[in-house]
């Protein structure tokens, strides 16, 4: 009941209202969707604003989609850090390390030590069986 008849901007802090009004103005001016990411109160929101047209091609509404992506952003950062650690160990290890597809034995990656043992540059080993 509190939302009915209220403005969307009644529920956002003033600095966010300014940004959101700019996004809406951009959609109205260009007739193109706008994608924006907002960070507020420690949360990250992924927003899409799309114009909705009538049969004559005039904008009659704006469709606004927002999603809290805080957890997925955090998971991405954790995964990226883990991948960087793995890559460092993989590529700098003096031990021979190779990653191959089980089905056909094609090398997906090998470290320098492995390539050196084979006597080929790493780039020539990856992709071969």
mmCIF file of N, CA, C and O in Angstrom, residues 37-107:
data_model
loop_
_atom_site.group_PDB
_atom_site.id
_atom_site.type_symbol
_atom_site.label_atom_id
_atom_site.label_comp_id
_atom_site.label_asym_id
_atom_site.label_seq_id
_atom_site.Cartn_x
_atom_site.Cartn_y
_atom_site.Cartn_z
ATOM 1 N N UNK A 37 25.417 -0.172 -13.222
ATOM 2 C CA UNK A 37 25.691 -0.891 -11.982
ATOM 3 C C UNK A 37 25.815 0.143 -10.874
ATOM 4 O O UNK A 37 26.561 1.113 -11.011
ATOM 5 N N UNK A 38 25.041 -0.042 -9.816
ATOM 6 C CA UNK A 38 25.076 0.855 -8.663
ATOM 7 C C UNK A 38 25.604 0.096 -7.458
ATOM 8 O O UNK A 38 25.236 -1.061 -7.243
ATOM 9 N N UNK A 39 26.434 0.763 -6.677
ATOM 10 C CA UNK A 39 26.888 0.203 -5.412
ATOM 11 C C UNK A 39 26.408 1.141 -4.315
ATOM 12 O O UNK A 39 26.657 2.345 -4.361
ATOM 13 N N UNK A 40 25.682 0.556 -3.367
ATOM 14 C CA UNK A 40 25.202 1.355 -2.248
ATOM 15 C C UNK A 40 25.006 0.454 -1.037
ATOM 16 O O UNK A 40 24.597 -0.694 -1.171
ATOM 17 N N UNK A 41 25.332 1.002 0.094
ATOM 18 C CA UNK A 41 25.195 0.283 1.359
ATOM 19 C C UNK A 41 25.868 -1.089 1.327
ATOM 20 O O UNK A 41 25.362 -2.065 1.871
ATOM 21 N N UNK A 42 27.010 -1.164 0.632
ATOM 22 C CA UNK A 42 27.748 -2.420 0.571
ATOM 23 C C UNK A 42 27.147 -3.467 -0.346
ATOM 24 O O UNK A 42 27.588 -4.609 -0.376
ATOM 25 N N UNK A 43 26.152 -3.121 -1.123
ATOM 26 C CA UNK A 43 25.491 -4.045 -2.048
ATOM 27 C C UNK A 43 25.706 -3.553 -3.477
ATOM 28 O O UNK A 43 25.803 -2.355 -3.722
ATOM 29 N N UNK A 44 25.769 -4.476 -4.427
ATOM 30 C CA UNK A 44 25.942 -4.140 -5.838
ATOM 31 C C UNK A 44 24.678 -4.532 -6.588
ATOM 32 O O UNK A 44 24.195 -5.663 -6.464
ATOM 33 N N UNK A 45 24.141 -3.576 -7.355
ATOM 34 C CA UNK A 45 22.904 -3.801 -8.098
ATOM 35 C C UNK A 45 23.159 -3.628 -9.586
ATOM 36 O O UNK A 45 23.744 -2.634 -10.020
ATOM 37 N N UNK A 46 22.709 -4.604 -10.358
ATOM 38 C CA UNK A 46 22.812 -4.591 -11.810
ATOM 39 C C UNK A 46 21.453 -4.131 -12.336
ATOM 40 O O UNK A 46 20.433 -4.760 -12.054
ATOM 41 N N UNK A 47 21.430 -3.022 -13.076
ATOM 42 C CA UNK A 47 20.172 -2.406 -13.504
ATOM 43 C C UNK A 47 20.091 -2.284 -15.023
ATOM 44 O O UNK A 47 21.075 -1.925 -15.676
ATOM 45 N N UNK A 48 18.924 -2.548 -15.551
ATOM 46 C CA UNK A 48 18.645 -2.357 -16.973
ATOM 47 C C UNK A 48 17.379 -1.518 -17.080
ATOM 48 O O UNK A 48 16.379 -1.812 -16.431
ATOM 49 N N UNK A 49 17.445 -0.500 -17.915
ATOM 50 C CA UNK A 49 16.283 0.355 -18.148
ATOM 51 C C UNK A 49 15.979 0.305 -19.648
ATOM 52 O O UNK A 49 16.839 0.648 -20.464
ATOM 53 N N UNK A 50 14.789 -0.159 -19.975
ATOM 54 C CA UNK A 50 14.398 -0.344 -21.375
ATOM 55 C C UNK A 50 13.197 0.526 -21.710
ATOM 56 O O UNK A 50 12.240 0.570 -20.931
ATOM 57 N N UNK A 51 13.237 1.171 -22.867
ATOM 58 C CA UNK A 51 12.037 1.893 -23.304
ATOM 59 C C UNK A 51 10.977 0.897 -23.793
ATOM 60 O O UNK A 51 11.304 -0.145 -24.344
ATOM 61 N N UNK A 52 9.723 1.230 -23.556
ATOM 62 C CA UNK A 52 8.602 0.442 -24.067
ATOM 63 C C UNK A 52 7.860 1.359 -25.038
ATOM 64 O O UNK A 52 7.490 2.477 -24.678
ATOM 65 N N UNK A 53 7.671 0.894 -26.256
ATOM 66 C CA UNK A 53 7.116 1.719 -27.320
ATOM 67 C C UNK A 53 5.669 1.350 -27.622
ATOM 68 O O UNK A 53 5.267 0.202 -27.482
ATOM 69 N N UNK A 54 4.904 2.340 -28.109
ATOM 70 C CA UNK A 54 3.565 2.048 -28.616
ATOM 71 C C UNK A 54 3.675 1.705 -30.104
ATOM 72 O O UNK A 54 4.782 1.649 -30.654
ATOM 73 N N UNK A 55 2.556 1.495 -30.734
ATOM 74 C CA UNK A 55 2.548 1.095 -32.160
ATOM 75 C C UNK A 55 3.124 2.178 -33.065
ATOM 76 O O UNK A 55 3.585 1.888 -34.164
ATOM 77 N N UNK A 56 3.118 3.438 -32.610
ATOM 78 C CA UNK A 56 3.647 4.537 -33.417
ATOM 79 C C UNK A 56 5.141 4.770 -33.179
ATOM 80 O O UNK A 56 5.730 5.676 -33.760
ATOM 81 N N UNK A 57 5.734 3.967 -32.294
ATOM 82 C CA UNK A 57 7.159 4.107 -32.017
ATOM 83 C C UNK A 57 7.504 5.112 -30.931
ATOM 84 O O UNK A 57 8.672 5.428 -30.724
ATOM 85 N N UNK A 58 6.498 5.628 -30.242
ATOM 86 C CA UNK A 58 6.742 6.577 -29.152
ATOM 87 C C UNK A 58 6.930 5.805 -27.839
ATOM 88 O O UNK A 58 6.270 4.790 -27.607
ATOM 89 N N UNK A 59 7.807 6.315 -27.006
ATOM 90 C CA UNK A 59 8.010 5.690 -25.699
ATOM 91 C C UNK A 59 6.801 5.983 -24.813
ATOM 92 O O UNK A 59 6.423 7.136 -24.632
ATOM 93 N N UNK A 60 6.202 4.920 -24.288
ATOM 94 C CA UNK A 60 5.039 5.082 -23.419
ATOM 95 C C UNK A 60 5.339 4.682 -21.970
ATOM 96 O O UNK A 60 4.617 5.072 -21.062
ATOM 97 N N UNK A 61 6.401 3.909 -21.783
ATOM 98 C CA UNK A 61 6.793 3.464 -20.444
ATOM 99 C C UNK A 61 8.285 3.163 -20.443
ATOM 100 O O UNK A 61 8.901 3.029 -21.485
ATOM 101 N N UNK A 62 8.785 2.999 -19.248
ATOM 102 C CA UNK A 62 10.140 2.492 -19.080
ATOM 103 C C UNK A 62 10.058 1.230 -18.230
ATOM 104 O O UNK A 62 9.406 1.218 -17.196
ATOM 105 N N UNK A 63 10.678 0.179 -18.695
ATOM 106 C CA UNK A 63 10.743 -1.066 -17.923
ATOM 107 C C UNK A 63 12.092 -1.075 -17.224
ATOM 108 O O UNK A 63 13.140 -0.935 -17.872
ATOM 109 N N UNK A 64 12.057 -1.207 -15.910
ATOM 110 C CA UNK A 64 13.284 -1.149 -15.118
ATOM 111 C C UNK A 64 13.464 -2.489 -14.407
ATOM 112 O O UNK A 64 12.578 -2.953 -13.698
ATOM 113 N N UNK A 65 14.611 -3.088 -14.641
ATOM 114 C CA UNK A 65 14.943 -4.367 -14.032
ATOM 115 C C UNK A 65 16.187 -4.184 -13.185
ATOM 116 O O UNK A 65 17.198 -3.666 -13.665
ATOM 117 N N UNK A 66 16.137 -4.599 -11.949
ATOM 118 C CA UNK A 66 17.294 -4.499 -11.064
ATOM 119 C C UNK A 66 17.507 -5.810 -10.344
ATOM 120 O O UNK A 66 16.557 -6.506 -9.996
ATOM 121 N N UNK A 67 18.766 -6.151 -10.156
ATOM 122 C CA UNK A 67 19.089 -7.391 -9.469
ATOM 123 C C UNK A 67 20.267 -7.154 -8.536
ATOM 124 O O UNK A 67 21.276 -6.546 -8.931
ATOM 125 N N UNK A 68 20.150 -7.642 -7.322
ATOM 126 C CA UNK A 68 21.238 -7.571 -6.357
ATOM 127 C C UNK A 68 22.244 -8.663 -6.731
ATOM 128 O O UNK A 68 21.935 -9.855 -6.665
ATOM 129 N N UNK A 69 23.432 -8.241 -7.164
ATOM 130 C CA UNK A 69 24.451 -9.192 -7.617
ATOM 131 C C UNK A 69 25.646 -9.235 -6.663
ATOM 132 O O UNK A 69 26.729 -9.669 -7.044
ATOM 133 N N UNK A 70 25.427 -8.811 -5.436
ATOM 134 C CA UNK A 70 26.517 -8.746 -4.461
ATOM 135 C C UNK A 70 27.185 -10.103 -4.278
ATOM 136 O O UNK A 70 28.415 -10.207 -4.337
ATOM 137 N N UNK A 71 26.403 -11.145 -4.053
ATOM 138 C CA UNK A 71 26.978 -12.463 -3.807
ATOM 139 C C UNK A 71 27.704 -12.998 -5.037
ATOM 140 O O UNK A 71 28.785 -13.580 -4.919
ATOM 141 N N UNK A 72 27.129 -12.802 -6.225
ATOM 142 C CA UNK A 72 27.795 -13.314 -7.427
ATOM 143 C C UNK A 72 29.092 -12.552 -7.701
ATOM 144 O O UNK A 72 30.075 -13.143 -8.139
ATOM 145 N N UNK A 73 29.118 -11.241 -7.425
ATOM 146 C CA UNK A 73 30.358 -10.461 -7.579
ATOM 147 C C UNK A 73 31.424 -10.983 -6.617
ATOM 148 O O UNK A 73 32.591 -11.125 -6.977
ATOM 149 N N UNK A 74 31.022 -11.264 -5.386
ATOM 150 C CA UNK A 74 31.951 -11.789 -4.390
ATOM 151 C C UNK A 74 32.485 -13.155 -4.819
ATOM 152 O O UNK A 74 33.685 -13.427 -4.715
ATOM 153 N N UNK A 75 31.599 -13.998 -5.332
ATOM 154 C CA UNK A 75 32.017 -15.323 -5.804
ATOM 155 C C UNK A 75 32.971 -15.203 -6.985
ATOM 156 O O UNK A 75 33.956 -15.948 -7.082
ATOM 157 N N UNK A 76 32.709 -14.258 -7.894
ATOM 158 C CA UNK A 76 33.603 -14.033 -9.035
ATOM 159 C C UNK A 76 34.992 -13.620 -8.567
ATOM 160 O O UNK A 76 36.008 -14.100 -9.089
ATOM 161 N N UNK A 77 35.060 -12.723 -7.586
ATOM 162 C CA UNK A 77 36.353 -12.272 -7.067
ATOM 163 C C UNK A 77 37.101 -13.419 -6.397
ATOM 164 O O UNK A 77 38.311 -13.571 -6.581
ATOM 165 N N UNK A 78 36.390 -14.242 -5.639
ATOM 166 C CA UNK A 78 37.006 -15.389 -4.984
ATOM 167 C C UNK A 78 37.529 -16.373 -6.022
ATOM 168 O O UNK A 78 38.655 -16.876 -5.907
ATOM 169 N N UNK A 79 36.729 -16.635 -7.048
ATOM 170 C CA UNK A 79 37.145 -17.543 -8.113
ATOM 171 C C UNK A 79 38.356 -16.993 -8.856
ATOM 172 O O UNK A 79 39.314 -17.726 -9.141
ATOM 173 N N UNK A 80 38.342 -15.706 -9.178
ATOM 174 C CA UNK A 80 39.464 -15.084 -9.883
ATOM 175 C C UNK A 80 40.759 -15.208 -9.072
ATOM 176 O O UNK A 80 41.814 -15.549 -9.604
ATOM 177 N N UNK A 81 40.672 -14.964 -7.778
ATOM 178 C CA UNK A 81 41.856 -15.078 -6.914
ATOM 179 C C UNK A 81 42.355 -16.512 -6.881
ATOM 180 O O UNK A 81 43.572 -16.757 -6.937
ATOM 181 N N UNK A 82 41.439 -17.457 -6.818
ATOM 182 C CA UNK A 82 41.811 -18.868 -6.807
ATOM 183 C C UNK A 82 42.470 -19.268 -8.128
ATOM 184 O O UNK A 82 43.471 -19.996 -8.140
ATOM 185 N N UNK A 83 41.919 -18.802 -9.235
ATOM 186 C CA UNK A 83 42.493 -19.102 -10.548
ATOM 187 C C UNK A 83 43.899 -18.520 -10.684
ATOM 188 O O UNK A 83 44.789 -19.152 -11.255
ATOM 189 N N UNK A 84 44.108 -17.317 -10.152
ATOM 190 C CA UNK A 84 45.435 -16.697 -10.206
ATOM 191 C C UNK A 84 46.448 -17.504 -9.399
ATOM 192 O O UNK A 84 47.586 -17.701 -9.839
ATOM 193 N N UNK A 85 46.045 -17.983 -8.231
ATOM 194 C CA UNK A 85 46.937 -18.816 -7.414
ATOM 195 C C UNK A 85 47.277 -20.101 -8.151
ATOM 196 O O UNK A 85 48.434 -20.523 -8.195
ATOM 197 N N UNK A 86 46.251 -20.743 -8.710
ATOM 198 C CA UNK A 86 46.472 -21.981 -9.453
ATOM 199 C C UNK A 86 47.423 -21.738 -10.627
ATOM 200 O O UNK A 86 48.364 -22.512 -10.838
ATOM 201 N N UNK A 87 47.202 -20.677 -11.387
ATOM 202 C CA UNK A 87 48.043 -20.391 -12.554
ATOM 203 C C UNK A 87 49.489 -20.157 -12.144
ATOM 204 O O UNK A 87 50.420 -20.615 -12.822
ATOM 205 N N UNK A 88 49.691 -19.472 -11.032
ATOM 206 C CA UNK A 88 51.053 -19.217 -10.557
ATOM 207 C C UNK A 88 51.753 -20.529 -10.227
ATOM 208 O O UNK A 88 52.881 -20.771 -10.662
ATOM 209 N N UNK A 89 51.080 -21.376 -9.474
ATOM 210 C CA UNK A 89 51.670 -22.674 -9.120
ATOM 211 C C UNK A 89 51.875 -23.520 -10.374
ATOM 212 O O UNK A 89 52.941 -24.107 -10.571
ATOM 213 N N UNK A 90 50.876 -23.566 -11.228
ATOM 214 C CA UNK A 90 50.924 -24.389 -12.440
ATOM 215 C C UNK A 90 52.100 -23.997 -13.335
ATOM 216 O O UNK A 90 52.904 -24.830 -13.736
ATOM 217 N N UNK A 91 52.210 -22.719 -13.632
ATOM 218 C CA UNK A 91 53.212 -22.291 -14.609
ATOM 219 C C UNK A 91 54.621 -22.189 -14.049
ATOM 220 O O UNK A 91 55.587 -22.257 -14.810
ATOM 221 N N UNK A 92 54.774 -22.021 -12.738
ATOM 222 C CA UNK A 92 56.109 -21.841 -12.170
ATOM 223 C C UNK A 92 56.640 -23.070 -11.449
ATOM 224 O O UNK A 92 57.755 -23.045 -10.936
ATOM 225 N N UNK A 93 55.861 -24.118 -11.425
ATOM 226 C CA UNK A 93 56.303 -25.332 -10.740
ATOM 227 C C UNK A 93 57.420 -26.004 -11.539
ATOM 228 O O UNK A 93 57.351 -26.106 -12.760
ATOM 229 N N UNK A 94 58.450 -26.490 -10.841
ATOM 230 C CA UNK A 94 59.489 -27.256 -11.539
ATOM 231 C C UNK A 94 58.995 -28.664 -11.884
ATOM 232 O O UNK A 94 59.608 -29.365 -12.696
ATOM 233 N N UNK A 95 57.876 -29.082 -11.280
ATOM 234 C CA UNK A 95 57.298 -30.394 -11.572
ATOM 235 C C UNK A 95 56.582 -30.362 -12.909
ATOM 236 O O UNK A 95 56.085 -29.329 -13.346
ATOM 237 N N UNK A 96 56.512 -31.519 -13.555
ATOM 238 C CA UNK A 96 55.827 -31.623 -14.840
ATOM 239 C C UNK A 96 54.328 -31.660 -14.588
ATOM 240 O O UNK A 96 53.841 -32.525 -13.865
ATOM 241 N N UNK A 97 53.597 -30.711 -15.169
ATOM 242 C CA UNK A 97 52.153 -30.660 -14.991
ATOM 243 C C UNK A 97 51.486 -30.488 -16.353
ATOM 244 O O UNK A 97 51.884 -29.638 -17.150
ATOM 245 N N UNK A 98 50.485 -31.335 -16.597
ATOM 246 C CA UNK A 98 49.708 -31.241 -17.833
ATOM 247 C C UNK A 98 48.241 -31.446 -17.495
ATOM 248 O O UNK A 98 47.901 -32.191 -16.583
ATOM 249 N N UNK A 99 47.383 -30.765 -18.243
ATOM 250 C CA UNK A 99 45.945 -30.960 -18.137
ATOM 251 C C UNK A 99 45.490 -31.445 -19.515
ATOM 252 O O UNK A 99 45.720 -30.771 -20.522
ATOM 253 N N UNK A 100 44.892 -32.639 -19.527
ATOM 254 C CA UNK A 100 44.465 -33.222 -20.794
ATOM 255 C C UNK A 100 43.013 -33.658 -20.689
ATOM 256 O O UNK A 100 42.519 -34.006 -19.611
ATOM 257 N N UNK A 101 42.338 -33.613 -21.811
ATOM 258 C CA UNK A 101 40.957 -34.096 -21.876
ATOM 259 C C UNK A 101 40.965 -35.619 -21.777
ATOM 260 O O UNK A 101 41.747 -36.286 -22.472
ATOM 261 N N UNK A 102 40.138 -36.165 -20.943
ATOM 262 C CA UNK A 102 40.090 -37.602 -20.724
ATOM 263 C C UNK A 102 39.665 -38.349 -21.990
ATOM 264 O O UNK A 102 40.216 -39.403 -22.321
ATOM 265 N N UNK A 103 38.705 -37.811 -22.715
ATOM 266 C CA UNK A 103 38.122 -38.505 -23.872
ATOM 267 C C UNK A 103 39.138 -38.780 -24.983
ATOM 268 O O UNK A 103 39.146 -39.858 -25.565
ATOM 269 N N UNK A 104 40.000 -37.817 -25.283
ATOM 270 C CA UNK A 104 40.892 -37.975 -26.428
ATOM 271 C C UNK A 104 42.362 -37.671 -26.131
ATOM 272 O O UNK A 104 43.206 -37.751 -27.020
ATOM 273 N N UNK A 105 42.667 -37.318 -24.899
ATOM 274 C CA UNK A 105 44.063 -37.073 -24.533
ATOM 275 C C UNK A 105 44.639 -35.777 -25.068
ATOM 276 O O UNK A 105 45.853 -35.560 -25.014
ATOM 277 N N UNK A 106 43.808 -34.882 -25.559
ATOM 278 C CA UNK A 106 44.301 -33.601 -26.070
ATOM 279 C C UNK A 106 44.732 -32.730 -24.888
ATOM 280 O O UNK A 106 44.005 -32.607 -23.902
ATOM 281 N N UNK A 107 45.932 -32.166 -25.003
ATOM 282 C CA UNK A 107 46.447 -31.295 -23.951
ATOM 283 C C UNK A 107 45.703 -29.968 -23.960
ATOM 284 O O UNK A 107 45.687 -29.261 -24.969
#
